Each structure stands twice: as structure tokens, then as C-alpha cells.
Tab-separated table of C-alpha atoms and ligand atoms in Angstrom:
chain	number	residue	atom	x	y	z
A	1	MET	CA	81.374	-107.978	-85.033
A	2	GLY	CA	80.302	-111.677	-84.971
A	3	LYS	CA	80.676	-114.140	-87.820
A	4	LYS	CA	80.171	-113.575	-91.524
A	5	SER	CA	76.806	-114.873	-92.793
A	6	LYS	CA	76.509	-117.475	-95.543
A	7	ILE	CA	73.611	-117.347	-97.984
A	8	PRO	CA	72.498	-120.647	-99.587
A	9	HIS	CA	73.313	-120.727	-103.305
A	10	GLN	CA	70.708	-123.033	-104.855
A	11	SER	CA	67.182	-121.743	-104.916
A	12	ASN	CA	65.668	-125.260	-104.657
A	13	GLN	CA	67.670	-126.143	-101.550
A	14	VAL	CA	65.430	-126.590	-98.485
A	15	VAL	CA	66.424	-124.040	-95.862
A	16	ARG	CA	65.500	-123.697	-92.191
A	17	VAL	CA	65.054	-120.449	-90.314
A	18	LEU	CA	64.536	-119.228	-86.797
A	19	ALA	CA	61.628	-116.773	-86.894
A	20	ILE	CA	60.588	-113.960	-84.582
A	21	GLU	CA	57.247	-112.130	-84.552
A	22	THR	CA	56.613	-109.229	-82.180
A	23	SER	CA	54.614	-106.801	-84.312
A	24	CYS	CA	51.751	-106.351	-81.866
A	25	ASP	CA	51.140	-107.925	-78.451
A	26	ASP	CA	52.024	-111.599	-79.058
A	27	THR	CA	55.640	-112.663	-78.648
A	28	SER	CA	56.235	-115.629	-80.931
A	29	VAL	CA	59.221	-117.741	-81.978
A	30	ALA	CA	59.350	-120.591	-84.508
A	31	ILE	CA	61.730	-122.809	-86.429
A	32	VAL	CA	60.403	-123.453	-89.926
A	33	ASP	CA	61.574	-125.023	-93.203
A	34	SER	CA	61.042	-123.560	-96.667
A	35	SER	CA	58.670	-126.536	-97.249
A	36	GLY	CA	56.375	-124.903	-94.686
A	37	PHE	CA	57.117	-127.545	-92.033
A	38	VAL	CA	57.044	-126.125	-88.525
A	39	HIS	CA	59.573	-127.789	-86.208
A	40	PHE	CA	58.713	-125.528	-83.308
A	41	MET	CA	56.355	-122.711	-82.564
A	42	ASN	CA	55.444	-121.141	-79.272
A	43	SER	CA	53.831	-117.833	-78.470
A	44	GLN	CA	53.309	-115.868	-75.334
A	45	ASN	CA	50.140	-113.857	-75.529
A	46	GLN	CA	49.600	-110.761	-73.442
A	47	ASP	CA	45.802	-110.814	-73.285
A	48	GLN	CA	45.846	-110.677	-69.471
A	49	VAL	CA	48.194	-107.665	-69.543
A	50	HIS	CA	46.000	-105.568	-71.839
A	51	ALA	CA	42.525	-106.844	-70.860
A	52	PRO	CA	42.045	-104.328	-68.010
A	53	TYR	CA	42.489	-101.473	-70.533
A	54	GLY	CA	40.121	-102.884	-73.168
A	55	GLY	CA	42.806	-102.617	-75.861
A	56	ILE	CA	46.532	-102.881	-76.462
A	57	ILE	CA	48.819	-100.466	-74.604
A	58	PRO	CA	51.927	-100.180	-76.851
A	59	GLU	CA	54.282	-99.347	-73.984
A	60	LEU	CA	53.273	-102.483	-72.088
A	61	ALA	CA	53.434	-104.610	-75.244
A	62	CYS	CA	57.100	-103.846	-75.971
A	63	ARG	CA	58.089	-104.120	-72.330
A	64	ASN	CA	56.618	-107.646	-72.221
A	65	HIS	CA	58.331	-108.617	-75.489
A	66	THR	CA	61.693	-107.851	-73.910
A	67	MET	CA	60.868	-110.261	-71.092
A	68	ASN	CA	59.328	-113.039	-73.199
A	69	LEU	CA	61.401	-113.197	-76.365
A	70	LEU	CA	64.783	-114.689	-75.447
A	71	PRO	CA	63.315	-117.414	-73.186
A	72	LEU	CA	61.222	-118.518	-76.208
A	73	VAL	CA	64.346	-118.631	-78.414
A	74	GLU	CA	66.086	-120.771	-75.792
A	75	GLU	CA	63.066	-123.055	-75.619
A	76	ALA	CA	63.055	-123.462	-79.427
A	77	PHE	CA	66.569	-124.935	-79.417
A	78	LYS	CA	65.978	-127.007	-76.303
A	79	LYS	CA	62.722	-128.587	-77.548
A	80	THR	CA	63.940	-129.317	-81.095
A	81	GLN	CA	67.479	-130.319	-80.076
A	82	LEU	CA	68.631	-128.313	-83.084
A	83	SER	CA	71.857	-126.346	-82.956
A	84	TRP	CA	72.738	-122.999	-84.517
A	85	SER	CA	74.694	-124.836	-87.237
A	86	GLN	CA	71.364	-126.295	-88.448
A	87	ILE	CA	69.771	-122.837	-88.860
A	88	ASP	CA	70.260	-121.097	-92.226
A	89	GLY	CA	68.852	-117.672	-91.396
A	90	ILE	CA	66.825	-115.495	-89.056
A	91	ALA	CA	63.454	-114.169	-90.184
A	92	VAL	CA	61.778	-111.308	-88.385
A	93	THR	CA	58.665	-109.175	-88.843
A	94	HIS	CA	59.855	-105.648	-89.592
A	95	LYS	CA	56.534	-104.093	-90.736
A	96	PRO	CA	53.758	-103.122	-90.203
A	97	GLY	CA	52.956	-103.016	-86.511
A	98	LEU	CA	53.541	-101.106	-83.288
A	99	LEU	CA	56.885	-99.332	-83.484
A	100	GLY	CA	58.233	-100.299	-80.053
A	101	SER	CA	57.088	-103.909	-80.444
A	102	LEU	CA	58.728	-104.254	-83.862
A	103	LEU	CA	61.944	-102.713	-82.554
A	104	VAL	CA	62.310	-105.379	-79.850
A	105	GLY	CA	61.986	-108.282	-82.336
A	106	VAL	CA	64.165	-106.691	-85.009
A	107	THR	CA	66.926	-105.719	-82.566
A	108	VAL	CA	67.061	-109.215	-81.089
A	109	ALA	CA	67.033	-110.775	-84.609
A	110	LYS	CA	69.859	-108.487	-85.789
A	111	THR	CA	71.940	-109.303	-82.732
A	112	LEU	CA	71.445	-113.069	-83.132
A	113	ALA	CA	72.239	-112.794	-86.865
A	114	ALA	CA	75.456	-110.887	-86.158
A	115	VAL	CA	76.610	-113.122	-83.323
A	116	HIS	CA	75.853	-116.428	-85.089
A	117	GLY	CA	76.788	-115.301	-88.603
A	118	LYS	CA	73.347	-115.920	-90.139
A	119	PRO	CA	71.564	-114.008	-92.901
A	120	LEU	CA	68.752	-111.743	-91.673
A	121	ILE	CA	65.426	-111.734	-93.541
A	122	GLY	CA	62.893	-108.955	-92.911
A	123	VAL	CA	59.301	-110.123	-93.473
A	124	ASN	CA	56.100	-108.139	-93.968
A	125	HIS	CA	53.563	-109.300	-91.373
A	126	LEU	CA	50.715	-109.372	-93.924
A	127	GLU	CA	52.751	-111.536	-96.284
A	128	GLY	CA	53.148	-113.961	-93.394
A	129	HIS	CA	49.379	-114.122	-92.809
A	130	LEU	CA	48.776	-114.812	-96.518
A	131	TYR	CA	50.969	-117.921	-96.528
A	132	ALA	CA	49.817	-119.242	-93.103
A	133	PRO	CA	47.282	-121.757	-94.548
A	134	PHE	CA	50.133	-123.634	-96.232
A	135	LEU	CA	52.095	-124.287	-93.032
A	136	LYS	CA	52.227	-127.853	-91.785
A	137	ASP	CA	53.242	-129.635	-88.618
A	138	ALA	CA	52.722	-133.000	-86.935
A	139	GLN	CA	48.985	-132.237	-86.426
A	140	PHE	CA	48.102	-130.274	-89.537
A	141	ASP	CA	48.753	-130.531	-93.245
A	142	LEU	CA	46.232	-129.056	-95.640
A	143	ASN	CA	47.843	-131.116	-98.351
A	144	SER	CA	47.134	-128.330	-100.758
A	145	ASP	CA	49.971	-127.148	-102.908
A	146	TRP	CA	50.650	-123.506	-102.274
A	147	GLU	CA	51.279	-122.656	-105.855
A	148	GLU	CA	50.068	-119.189	-106.661
A	149	PRO	CA	47.892	-117.567	-107.896
A	150	PHE	CA	45.394	-117.217	-105.065
A	151	ILE	CA	43.271	-114.539	-103.438
A	152	GLY	CA	43.782	-113.913	-99.750
A	153	LEU	CA	41.328	-112.382	-97.320
A	154	CYS	CA	43.358	-111.159	-94.380
A	155	VAL	CA	41.170	-110.379	-91.361
A	156	SER	CA	42.514	-109.537	-87.930
A	157	GLY	CA	42.421	-106.959	-85.177
A	158	GLY	CA	44.689	-104.658	-87.158
A	159	HIS	CA	43.871	-105.255	-90.808
A	160	THR	CA	41.159	-106.287	-93.223
A	161	SER	CA	42.169	-106.617	-96.842
A	162	ILE	CA	41.728	-108.687	-99.971
A	163	VAL	CA	44.980	-109.371	-101.782
A	164	HIS	CA	45.641	-110.964	-105.169
A	165	VAL	CA	48.805	-113.079	-104.944
A	166	SER	CA	49.881	-113.724	-108.519
A	167	LYS	CA	53.217	-115.217	-107.500
A	168	PHE	CA	55.501	-115.210	-104.466
A	169	GLY	CA	56.444	-111.585	-103.862
A	170	LYS	CA	53.872	-110.181	-106.316
A	171	TYR	CA	50.848	-108.789	-104.496
A	172	LYS	CA	48.013	-106.460	-105.351
A	173	THR	CA	45.646	-105.172	-102.691
A	174	LEU	CA	42.166	-105.314	-104.222
A	175	GLY	CA	40.270	-103.879	-101.274
A	176	ARG	CA	40.645	-102.911	-97.645
A	177	THR	CA	38.672	-101.435	-94.790
A	178	LEU	CA	38.088	-97.720	-94.915
A	179	ASP	CA	37.842	-97.499	-91.122
A	180	ASP	CA	37.843	-100.293	-88.513
A	181	ALA	CA	39.287	-103.756	-89.058
A	182	ALA	CA	36.932	-106.765	-88.759
A	183	GLY	CA	38.587	-107.848	-85.487
A	184	GLU	CA	38.134	-104.332	-84.104
A	185	ALA	CA	34.434	-104.535	-84.954
A	186	PHE	CA	34.226	-107.712	-82.839
A	187	ASP	CA	36.342	-106.307	-80.005
A	188	LYS	CA	34.546	-102.957	-79.762
A	189	PHE	CA	31.146	-104.650	-79.727
A	190	GLY	CA	32.489	-106.969	-77.027
A	191	LYS	CA	33.545	-103.954	-74.988
A	192	VAL	CA	30.025	-102.458	-75.153
A	193	LEU	CA	28.656	-105.840	-74.048
A	194	GLY	CA	31.185	-106.039	-71.197
A	195	LEU	CA	32.735	-109.225	-72.575
A	196	GLY	CA	36.380	-108.254	-72.005
A	197	TYR	CA	39.218	-108.064	-74.507
A	198	PRO	CA	39.749	-109.486	-77.077
A	199	ALA	CA	36.131	-110.513	-77.568
A	200	GLY	CA	36.067	-112.225	-80.968
A	201	ARG	CA	36.293	-115.776	-79.695
A	202	LEU	CA	33.694	-115.238	-76.961
A	203	ILE	CA	31.234	-113.627	-79.393
A	204	ASP	CA	31.780	-116.614	-81.705
A	205	ASP	CA	30.954	-119.018	-78.828
A	206	LEU	CA	27.872	-117.124	-77.635
A	207	ALA	CA	26.642	-116.757	-81.229
A	208	LYS	CA	26.457	-120.553	-81.591
A	209	LYS	CA	23.464	-120.494	-79.195
A	210	GLY	CA	21.843	-117.428	-80.756
A	211	ASN	CA	19.416	-116.537	-83.545
A	212	ALA	CA	21.369	-114.702	-86.258
A	213	GLN	CA	18.187	-113.368	-87.865
A	214	LEU	CA	16.696	-111.708	-84.782
A	215	PHE	CA	18.384	-108.322	-85.069
A	216	LYS	CA	18.851	-106.641	-88.421
A	217	PHE	CA	22.306	-105.080	-88.494
A	218	PRO	CA	23.620	-103.168	-91.522
A	219	ARG	CA	25.872	-104.855	-94.099
A	220	PRO	CA	28.135	-101.880	-94.926
A	221	LEU	CA	29.314	-101.396	-98.514
A	222	LEU	CA	27.644	-104.623	-99.616
A	223	LYS	CA	26.011	-102.886	-102.549
A	224	ASN	CA	29.216	-101.144	-103.645
A	225	THR	CA	30.934	-102.612	-106.657
A	226	ASP	CA	34.418	-102.168	-105.170
A	227	LEU	CA	36.103	-104.569	-102.731
A	228	ASN	CA	36.500	-102.187	-99.802
A	229	PHE	CA	35.005	-102.655	-96.355
A	230	SER	CA	33.655	-100.363	-93.653
A	231	PHE	CA	32.732	-101.528	-90.169
A	232	SER	CA	32.248	-98.308	-88.217
A	233	GLY	CA	28.532	-97.999	-89.114
A	234	LEU	CA	27.915	-101.556	-87.966
A	235	LYS	CA	29.806	-100.847	-84.739
A	236	THR	CA	27.583	-97.805	-84.075
A	237	ALA	CA	24.420	-99.766	-84.887
A	238	GLY	CA	25.594	-102.477	-82.480
A	239	SER	CA	26.198	-100.069	-79.592
A	240	LEU	CA	22.892	-98.294	-80.163
A	241	LYS	CA	21.030	-101.602	-80.041
A	242	VAL	CA	22.797	-102.590	-76.792
A	243	LYS	CA	21.933	-99.174	-75.287
A	244	GLU	CA	18.286	-99.550	-76.311
A	245	LEU	CA	18.014	-103.082	-74.903
A	246	SER	CA	19.733	-102.199	-71.633
A	247	GLN	CA	16.989	-99.666	-70.869
A	248	THR	CA	14.652	-102.568	-70.160
A	249	GLY	CA	17.131	-104.730	-68.226
A	250	GLU	CA	20.575	-106.292	-68.270
A	251	VAL	CA	21.656	-107.638	-71.661
A	252	LYS	CA	22.441	-111.274	-70.888
A	253	GLY	CA	21.297	-114.842	-71.541
A	254	GLN	CA	19.441	-115.577	-74.756
A	255	ILE	CA	19.247	-111.925	-75.855
A	256	LEU	CA	23.037	-111.671	-75.538
A	257	ASN	CA	23.429	-114.820	-77.649
A	258	ASP	CA	21.027	-113.472	-80.284
A	259	LEU	CA	22.818	-110.126	-80.385
A	260	CYS	CA	26.189	-111.812	-80.862
A	261	ALA	CA	24.839	-114.129	-83.567
A	262	SER	CA	23.161	-111.292	-85.490
A	263	TYR	CA	26.185	-109.004	-85.268
A	264	GLN	CA	28.600	-111.764	-86.275
A	265	GLU	CA	26.336	-112.697	-89.196
A	266	ALA	CA	26.579	-109.150	-90.572
A	267	ILE	CA	30.400	-109.301	-90.521
A	268	ALA	CA	30.516	-112.814	-91.987
A	269	ASP	CA	28.044	-111.847	-94.743
A	270	VAL	CA	30.123	-108.874	-95.849
A	271	LEU	CA	33.455	-110.721	-95.743
A	272	SER	CA	32.200	-113.770	-97.648
A	273	TYR	CA	30.349	-111.682	-100.224
A	274	LYS	CA	33.385	-109.498	-100.990
A	275	LEU	CA	35.714	-112.471	-101.287
A	276	GLU	CA	33.310	-114.096	-103.737
A	277	ARG	CA	33.185	-110.865	-105.704
A	278	ALA	CA	36.997	-110.761	-105.859
A	279	VAL	CA	37.054	-114.314	-107.221
A	280	LYS	CA	34.618	-113.316	-109.981
A	281	LYS	CA	36.495	-110.105	-110.754
A	282	ILE	CA	39.999	-111.603	-110.951
A	283	GLY	CA	39.058	-115.061	-112.199
A	284	VAL	CA	41.295	-116.841	-109.675
A	285	LYS	CA	39.471	-119.623	-107.796
A	286	LYS	CA	41.898	-120.543	-105.005
A	287	THR	CA	41.143	-118.508	-101.887
A	288	VAL	CA	42.661	-118.363	-98.423
A	289	VAL	CA	41.297	-116.681	-95.291
A	290	THR	CA	43.808	-115.780	-92.586
A	291	GLY	CA	44.375	-113.587	-89.537
A	292	GLY	CA	42.831	-113.866	-86.061
A	293	VAL	CA	39.235	-113.444	-87.309
A	294	ALA	CA	39.745	-116.439	-89.643
A	295	SER	CA	39.291	-118.580	-86.497
A	296	ASN	CA	35.618	-117.597	-86.570
A	297	SER	CA	33.409	-120.670	-86.928
A	298	ARG	CA	30.611	-118.911	-88.818
A	299	LEU	CA	33.074	-117.483	-91.337
A	300	ARG	CA	34.430	-120.976	-91.956
A	301	LEU	CA	30.927	-122.317	-92.577
A	302	LYS	CA	30.098	-119.501	-94.971
A	303	MET	CA	33.219	-120.025	-97.070
A	304	PRO	CA	33.442	-123.794	-97.549
A	305	LYS	CA	35.786	-123.585	-100.535
A	306	ALA	CA	38.375	-121.294	-98.957
A	307	LEU	CA	41.527	-122.605	-97.268
A	308	PHE	CA	41.747	-121.723	-93.576
A	309	PRO	CA	44.742	-122.348	-91.320
A	310	PRO	CA	44.100	-123.932	-87.908
A	311	GLY	CA	43.567	-121.408	-85.094
A	312	ARG	CA	47.201	-121.424	-83.929
A	313	PHE	CA	48.340	-120.253	-87.376
A	314	CYS	CA	45.456	-117.727	-87.754
A	315	THR	CA	46.452	-115.468	-84.874
A	316	ASP	CA	49.809	-113.700	-84.977
A	317	ASN	CA	52.568	-116.307	-84.956
A	318	ALA	CA	56.206	-116.661	-85.932
A	319	ALA	CA	55.669	-119.812	-88.029
A	320	MET	CA	54.054	-117.809	-90.853
A	321	ILE	CA	56.928	-115.300	-90.695
A	322	GLY	CA	59.436	-118.154	-90.835
A	323	PHE	CA	57.793	-119.731	-93.880
A	324	VAL	CA	57.901	-116.502	-95.885
A	325	GLY	CA	61.406	-115.807	-94.534
A	326	ALA	CA	62.648	-119.222	-95.658
A	327	LYS	CA	61.108	-118.732	-99.119
A	328	LYS	CA	62.830	-115.348	-99.378
A	329	LEU	CA	66.128	-116.830	-98.224
A	330	GLN	CA	65.862	-119.508	-100.933
A	331	ILE	CA	65.824	-116.827	-103.587
A	332	GLY	CA	68.498	-114.756	-101.883
A	333	ALA	CA	66.126	-111.959	-100.824
A	334	VAL	CA	67.931	-111.184	-97.580
A	335	SER	CA	68.205	-107.940	-95.609
A	336	GLY	CA	71.225	-106.138	-94.221
A	337	LEU	CA	71.835	-105.482	-90.548
A	338	ASN	CA	70.538	-101.972	-91.248
A	339	LEU	CA	67.014	-103.398	-91.885
A	340	LYS	CA	64.433	-100.668	-91.284
A	341	VAL	CA	61.439	-101.000	-88.982
A	342	GLU	CA	58.255	-99.535	-90.456
A	343	ALA	CA	55.249	-99.085	-88.216
A	344	THR	CA	52.970	-97.567	-90.909
A	345	ALA	CA	49.253	-97.127	-90.423
A	346	LYS	CA	46.950	-100.087	-90.013
A	347	ASN	CA	45.852	-101.705	-93.249
A	348	ALA	CA	49.195	-100.987	-94.822
A	349	GLU	CA	49.114	-102.517	-98.272
A	350	ILE	CA	51.655	-105.112	-99.293
A	351	GLU	CA	53.726	-103.735	-102.105
A	352	SER	CA	54.522	-105.858	-105.156
B	401	LIG	O1	45.770	-111.819	-86.069
B	401	LIG	P1	45.493	-111.416	-84.651
B	401	LIG	O2	45.935	-112.365	-83.571
B	401	LIG	O3	46.202	-110.063	-84.305
B	401	LIG	C1	46.222	-108.966	-85.166
B	401	LIG	O4	47.101	-108.930	-86.061
B	401	LIG	O5	45.343	-108.115	-84.956
B	401	LIG	O6	43.936	-111.111	-84.533
B	401	LIG	C2	43.314	-110.765	-83.323
B	401	LIG	C3	41.834	-110.511	-83.589
B	401	LIG	C4	41.111	-109.932	-82.399
B	401	LIG	O7	40.388	-108.809	-82.833
B	401	LIG	C5	40.176	-111.060	-81.952
B	401	LIG	O8	38.984	-110.620	-81.356
B	401	LIG	C6	39.912	-111.745	-83.291
B	401	LIG	O9	41.162	-111.728	-83.944
B	401	LIG	N1	39.431	-113.133	-83.130
B	401	LIG	C7	38.208	-113.558	-83.533
B	401	LIG	C8	38.130	-114.931	-83.186
B	401	LIG	N2	39.302	-115.288	-82.590
B	401	LIG	C9	40.100	-114.174	-82.573
B	401	LIG	N3	37.209	-112.900	-84.140
B	401	LIG	C10	36.099	-113.597	-84.415
B	401	LIG	N4	35.929	-114.905	-84.114
B	401	LIG	C11	36.910	-115.611	-83.502
B	401	LIG	N5	36.734	-116.906	-83.213
B	402	LIG	ZN1	48.310	-110.092	-87.666
């Protein structure tokens, strides 16, 4: 079936991959070099599809991937004017994520790899997030060399973990959430406040006009010496406060802003404190913060030394998958057409 794939021989040769990310609800396609340069990236988010349910419906997510994915691949070639002969491999997220969603991306990637005779590279979604700050395009270049070691704080709707990256492919999870992810803490609070889904960005905006000291929310596990997180207690405290306030009237206006600011401050305090503790513990100074919650403006202010990607590379995107895929291709770490899809539970650790 199809053509035989060729794997580049020299590890320092710059390679270019087509990348596909469909691990959750965003369908994303990119063309990226092993230098981290993004030639093309476009994503189709499904926020409008899932908003009425207040969370992601897996069945709807994979159904929409099947509709959105191939048009994005077509667009990638059309916009860049690149041809298949200028693509060295196909990178795809194969874990962790929603099973049906992953299956759509991986099946399409396998088919394209077989038909066009390209090597297939399976990429761990979390590994992609960790390298996202080092992507560059016409608008953004951090100009920071991405030499390891560094410590990554990965915060999104599905995961919250601190990872020590000692070199490419060598990862140690130092801490993770014991219950909800940081993004979930934002989204569930948003649901109680009737702000729609996902609510992180809106809470961030409202919080800019609020007093972060007005309500005292718990800072879970702050006193613990380990690097784990827990957000379910904060979530409960948040809903109880909203319930209490709504007994005397609708929660809106300045009170809503103050609530958002105080709640966000509790999350930002815990995340920044734990990252600082990891730096002290491991003795590695370079830090990166990635994942959807890394778009948060307060978090960025509280961690001035950390490297943050721009918003488009924080949320789930194929560019980060392509960068890791291209780096793997350079060292010959390719997958077979029997690549396995692994949903695994949220907060799956990245293995070394
Ligand atoms: O990385 P992502 O796009 O998808 C997952 O892998 O989960 O992250 C989505 C999460 C959502 O929970 C959303 O509310 C949160 O990122 N988020 C934010 C902000 N923008 C997105 N949370 C706080 N502040 C923001 N500005
Ligand atoms: Zn993600």
C-alpha cells in the first residue's frame, strides 16, 4: 500500500513535518521545521459546539474532527504553496486525550503517511505543550535557545503538572494535580457564575476590574512540601461563596469582578509558588509555562522570569506537536503504521 517512507539520515539536517492535533476538541494542522519555525498553523475550535453542555461531549468532538481535519490539511498546502515532496514526515498526537478524538487524527495521519510514503511520528500531547514556548513564526520569536534543562509548568483544562526536562526525551514529573486541573477550576467556577464554557479567558478579563483581596479563597496544598496540586477544595469554596452571595441578589457587576479576581489570585498564587519551589528543589533556573491556562494575564505577571508562548501556542495546537515531531524525526525516533492510540487518564505523566 502506498509508497515506501524515507527517513532522513543526518541528525543535524533540518526537517519539515505536517502535524495533526486532535486530542481533545480543537482540530489543528500545522507545517513546522525542526528549528521550531511554523510555516502554517490553523485550528478549528469547537467551543460553540460544546458550550450548550457546559463541557466537552466526546462523541461530538470526534464527529467534528472528521469534518474539520482534511479541509485544514488542504488549506496548509494551499497557503504555504508547499508540495508533499517538501514534507519529510507526519507528526500526530497519539496520547493522552479523548479516545475517539485521537483515533480520528491518528487514522488520517497513518493514511497520509502510507499514501505519500512519509515517516509517521507519534507525539505525546504533553511533550508538545512543554516545547511550545520555543516555537517561532513571522510574529513571534522568543529568541531564547531551547537548550534543556528546564522546568515546565503545564496548565490546561485537562492537565496540571510540573515536569523536569533534563534533555529532549528525558522527562520527570515532579508534581501534578490530585484532582481537578487548573483549567477545570476556572471552567467549573465559570459554570457556577453562568459565564459559559470555557470560562478561563472571561474570568481573566473580569478579574482585571476586580479586587483580588476582597474574598479569601483557600490556597490548597500551599503548605505541603511536595509539588502536587489540588483544586477541588477551592472549587467548592468558590461555589459556596457564589451561593451565599446570590441569596442577597444577582451576582454581577463589581462583585462578580471581585469574585473572579480573588478566585484567580488563589490559583495564580498556588501555581507560581509551586513552580518557584521546583526551581529551588531541582536547581534548574529556566522555566516555561504552557497550556491553555498559560494565557492567563495574572499568571504571566506573577511569573516574570518564566517563558510563556503567545496565546495561539498556549491552547492546543498542531505547531507544538510538529516541533516535537520534527525533533524526533531528526533523531530517527519514528513510529510504525501500527502506532497505538492511548487515551489514559487525565494528568498522564510523560515517561522518560
Ligand atoms: O490547552 P487547552 O486549550 O486544552 C486542554 O488541553 O485542556 O486549555 C483549555 C483551558 C480551559 O480550561 C480554559 O478555560 C483555559 O484553558 N484558559 C484560561 C485562559 N484562556 C484559556 N484560563 C485562565 N485564563 C485564561 N486567559
Ligand atoms: Zn493540551
